[in-house]
Tab-separated table of C-alpha atoms in Angstrom:
chain	number	residue	atom	x	y	z
R	1	ILE	CA	32.854	73.655	-67.699
R	2	GLY	CA	36.436	74.093	-67.032
R	3	GLN	CA	37.369	76.800	-64.983
R	4	ASP	CA	36.608	77.434	-61.763
R	5	HIS	CA	32.696	79.206	-60.630
R	6	GLY	CA	31.808	81.117	-57.841
R	7	TYR	CA	32.340	84.927	-58.613
R	8	ILE	CA	30.009	87.547	-58.443
R	9	PHE	CA	30.210	89.408	-61.836
R	10	GLU	CA	29.038	93.461	-62.222
R	11	VAL	CA	26.930	94.192	-65.734
R	12	PRO	CA	25.761	97.737	-66.142
R	13	ALA	CA	21.608	98.519	-66.277
R	14	THR	CA	22.691	100.597	-68.834
R	15	ALA	CA	24.022	97.587	-71.475
R	16	ASN	CA	22.356	96.601	-74.081
R	17	ALA	CA	24.622	94.173	-75.633
R	18	PRO	CA	26.801	91.415	-74.252
R	19	VAL	CA	29.045	92.442	-72.077
R	20	GLN	CA	32.978	90.799	-71.013
R	21	PRO	CA	32.656	87.549	-67.863
R	22	VAL	CA	34.980	89.117	-65.390
R	23	PRO	CA	35.007	87.234	-62.200
R	24	LEU	CA	35.213	90.185	-59.199
R	25	LYS	CA	37.907	87.795	-57.028
R	26	ALA	CA	38.487	90.386	-54.578
R	27	MET	CA	34.617	89.188	-54.225
R	28	GLY	CA	34.924	86.207	-53.199
R	29	ARG	CA	34.588	82.676	-54.190
R	30	PHE	CA	31.177	80.643	-52.167
R	31	ASN	CA	28.271	79.799	-52.998
R	32	HIS	CA	26.483	83.478	-53.742
R	33	GLU	CA	22.768	84.119	-53.416
R	34	ALA	CA	21.452	87.092	-53.428
R	35	ALA	CA	23.678	90.844	-52.661
R	36	ALA	CA	23.402	94.133	-51.899
R	37	VAL	CA	24.136	97.818	-51.822
R	38	ASP	CA	24.767	100.237	-49.183
R	39	PRO	CA	24.143	104.086	-51.024
R	40	LYS	CA	25.750	105.719	-48.341
R	41	THR	CA	29.299	103.901	-47.567
R	42	GLY	CA	29.133	101.892	-51.611
R	43	TYR	CA	29.769	98.566	-48.650
R	44	VAL	CA	27.696	95.779	-50.522
R	45	TYR	CA	26.473	93.078	-48.555
R	46	LEU	CA	26.154	89.096	-48.953
R	47	THR	CA	24.208	86.030	-48.733
R	48	GLU	CA	25.748	82.625	-48.771
R	49	ASP	CA	23.492	79.309	-49.987
R	50	ARG	CA	24.525	77.319	-47.198
R	51	HIS	CA	23.045	75.242	-44.325
R	52	ASP	CA	26.575	76.466	-42.295
R	53	SER	CA	26.062	79.740	-44.432
R	54	LEU	CA	28.438	83.533	-43.143
R	55	PHE	CA	26.889	86.580	-43.273
R	56	TYR	CA	29.782	88.739	-45.313
R	57	ARG	CA	30.523	92.221	-46.833
R	58	PHE	CA	32.515	93.601	-49.210
R	59	ILE	CA	33.905	97.048	-48.423
R	60	PRO	CA	35.895	98.316	-52.537
R	61	ASN	CA	38.790	100.134	-52.155
R	62	GLU	CA	36.810	103.251	-54.827
R	63	TYR	CA	33.208	103.739	-53.740
R	64	GLY	CA	31.683	102.388	-56.836
R	65	GLN	CA	34.514	100.701	-58.042
R	66	LEU	CA	33.987	96.746	-56.838
R	67	ALA	CA	36.881	95.850	-59.775
R	68	ALA	CA	38.614	98.305	-58.525
R	69	GLY	CA	39.443	95.367	-55.832
R	70	GLY	CA	38.623	95.507	-51.394
R	71	GLN	CA	38.215	93.842	-48.560
R	72	LEU	CA	35.890	90.496	-47.617
R	73	GLN	CA	34.919	90.513	-45.327
R	74	ALA	CA	32.337	88.434	-42.331
R	75	LEU	CA	29.853	89.085	-39.554
R	76	VAL	CA	31.342	88.239	-35.815
R	77	ILE	CA	28.191	88.865	-32.321
R	78	LYS	CA	30.795	90.818	-30.510
R	79	SER	CA	29.743	89.243	-26.696
R	80	ASN	CA	29.635	85.234	-28.651
R	81	PRO	CA	31.786	84.397	-31.953
R	82	GLN	CA	30.940	81.605	-33.274
R	83	PHE	CA	27.279	82.507	-31.954
R	84	ASP	CA	24.544	79.876	-33.803
R	85	THR	CA	21.588	81.954	-35.125
R	86	ARG	CA	19.869	78.598	-36.216
R	87	ASN	CA	17.539	77.900	-33.470
R	88	TRP	CA	18.740	74.669	-34.406
R	89	GLN	CA	19.074	72.779	-31.612
R	90	SER	CA	18.217	75.498	-29.099
R	91	ALA	CA	16.342	78.515	-29.513
R	92	SER	CA	19.755	80.677	-28.660
R	93	THR	CA	18.589	83.589	-30.740
R	94	PRO	CA	15.205	85.638	-29.720
R	95	VAL	CA	13.023	87.158	-32.005
R	96	PHE	CA	13.653	90.639	-31.393
R	97	GLY	CA	16.995	89.998	-29.777
R	98	THR	CA	19.466	92.394	-31.378
R	99	TYR	CA	23.338	91.779	-30.776
R	100	ASP	CA	26.382	93.902	-31.505
R	101	VAL	CA	28.948	93.044	-34.512
R	102	GLU	CA	32.169	93.397	-36.216
R	103	TRP	CA	33.092	92.003	-38.611
R	104	VAL	CA	36.811	90.009	-39.592
R	105	ASN	CA	37.982	89.965	-42.727
R	106	LEU	CA	38.705	86.984	-44.636
R	107	GLU	CA	42.220	85.959	-46.517
R	108	ASN	CA	42.576	84.719	-50.174
R	109	PRO	CA	39.077	85.353	-51.238
R	110	GLU	CA	39.165	83.504	-53.940
R	111	SER	CA	39.095	80.050	-51.852
R	112	PRO	CA	40.382	77.117	-54.251
R	113	ASP	CA	39.079	74.471	-51.243
R	114	ASP	CA	35.743	76.166	-51.196
R	115	ASP	CA	37.092	77.388	-47.094
R	116	LEU	CA	35.896	80.562	-46.343
R	117	ARG	CA	33.199	79.637	-44.315
R	118	TYR	CA	34.805	77.518	-42.121
R	119	GLN	CA	37.592	80.288	-42.052
R	120	GLY	CA	35.665	82.613	-41.152
R	121	TYR	CA	33.983	80.475	-38.596
R	122	GLU	CA	37.576	80.030	-37.461
R	123	LYS	CA	37.964	83.798	-37.045
R	124	GLY	CA	34.675	83.786	-34.828
R	125	ALA	CA	31.772	84.196	-37.639
R	126	ALA	CA	28.224	83.643	-36.690
R	127	LEU	CA	26.176	80.895	-38.136
R	128	PHE	CA	22.971	81.271	-40.934
R	129	ALA	CA	21.018	78.827	-42.141
R	130	ARG	CA	21.346	79.566	-45.955
R	131	GLY	CA	21.590	82.770	-46.447
R	132	GLU	CA	19.191	83.503	-49.265
R	133	GLY	CA	17.563	86.944	-50.126
R	134	ILE	CA	18.507	90.863	-49.140
R	135	HIS	CA	17.066	93.918	-49.705
R	136	TRP	CA	18.452	97.452	-48.508
R	137	GLY	CA	16.436	99.529	-46.668
R	138	GLU	CA	16.714	102.642	-45.015
R	139	GLY	CA	19.913	102.933	-42.901
R	140	GLU	CA	19.396	98.821	-42.658
R	141	CYS	CA	19.069	95.026	-44.908
R	142	TYR	CA	16.527	91.914	-44.018
R	143	PHE	CA	18.121	88.977	-45.092
R	144	CYS	CA	16.546	85.457	-45.777
R	145	CYS	CA	17.305	82.040	-44.050
R	146	THR	CA	15.795	79.852	-45.635
R	147	ASN	CA	15.531	77.032	-43.426
R	148	GLY	CA	16.368	78.380	-40.481
R	149	GLY	CA	13.838	78.356	-36.618
R	150	LYS	CA	13.633	75.112	-34.338
R	151	MET	CA	10.659	74.069	-37.146
R	152	LYS	CA	13.374	74.775	-39.847
R	153	HIS	CA	11.081	77.049	-42.077
R	154	GLY	CA	12.872	80.023	-42.261
R	155	GLN	CA	14.180	82.829	-40.120
R	156	ILE	CA	14.728	87.319	-41.577
R	157	MET	CA	16.972	88.924	-39.763
R	158	ARG	CA	17.928	92.960	-40.059
R	159	TYR	CA	20.961	94.683	-39.989
R	160	GLN	CA	21.779	97.674	-39.094
R	161	PRO	CA	25.581	99.433	-39.726
R	162	SER	CA	26.540	101.900	-36.744
R	163	VAL	CA	26.482	105.474	-38.083
R	164	ALA	CA	29.682	106.920	-35.428
R	165	ASP	CA	32.215	102.934	-36.559
R	166	LYS	CA	31.799	101.633	-39.456
R	167	ASP	CA	33.468	98.530	-38.480
R	168	GLN	CA	29.981	98.342	-36.274
R	169	GLY	CA	26.769	97.041	-36.130
R	170	GLN	CA	23.598	95.612	-34.782
R	171	ILE	CA	21.749	92.239	-35.851
R	172	SER	CA	19.135	90.816	-34.775
R	173	LEU	CA	16.033	88.189	-36.232
R	174	PHE	CA	13.136	90.609	-37.039
R	175	PHE	CA	11.483	87.219	-37.247
R	176	GLU	CA	10.908	82.929	-37.279
R	177	SER	CA	8.178	80.868	-38.604
R	178	ASP	CA	7.139	78.509	-36.996
R	179	ASP	CA	3.971	77.595	-39.723
R	180	PRO	CA	4.599	76.848	-42.554
R	181	ASN	CA	1.074	78.572	-43.707
R	182	MET	CA	2.566	81.632	-43.006
R	183	TYR	CA	6.346	80.943	-43.909
R	184	ASP	CA	7.695	78.110	-44.957
R	185	PHE	CA	11.404	78.320	-46.432
R	186	GLY	CA	12.162	82.030	-47.940
R	187	ASP	CA	14.141	82.822	-50.495
R	188	ASN	CA	13.341	86.283	-52.036
R	189	LEU	CA	12.917	88.863	-50.372
R	190	THR	CA	11.853	92.930	-52.079
R	191	VAL	CA	9.218	95.823	-50.109
R	192	THR	CA	6.316	97.230	-51.693
R	193	PRO	CA	5.769	101.376	-52.007
R	194	GLN	CA	3.156	101.089	-48.604
R	195	GLY	CA	6.215	100.044	-46.509
R	196	HIS	CA	5.383	95.852	-46.602
R	197	LEU	CA	7.861	92.982	-47.444
R	198	LEU	CA	7.592	90.072	-49.222
R	199	VAL	CA	9.513	87.287	-49.157
R	200	CYS	CA	9.025	84.484	-52.507
R	201	GLU	CA	9.394	80.442	-51.305
R	202	ASP	CA	11.810	78.875	-52.464
R	203	GLN	CA	10.674	75.257	-54.090
R	204	SER	CA	13.911	73.132	-53.979
């Protein structure tokens, strides 16, 4: 109870006994929800379960060696710093609307004051509505925003890194629900063998 919480821990898939819990502090201290790894670059993409969350990525100093440290960053919409993707006040993010992005470095990732999202926003990072489950596909990833959208039933975002420039890419609103019978408070994401995107609901 006396320890700081909000870090990532790595557990080998081959572990058959308890492992030493070593926090990966360079990956940031915040309300972590889910992570996905780009197998080509080794970059780790991270979601944050906050109403004013950011979308993060971690660039490891060594491929596949997260404990060796690295750089934590936040996504910025190039044409509109501090862009609000949530669509709560207005439909600023149209479905399938695509935006060029860049990434800003975040300092002091241990964030003793739980202020990484504020630090990122000051540097121009975009806001998301409770980033949740994330899935890496063929050269792109999808992640849920639990209460995004005008009706607050949820959104799914799509991120595509640039092949030519690792510091850039594109993000788009892949789906936004206006009917709770279709999609309501999406949480975890997975993909079927047929390529269908499946979403699990958040009952909180």
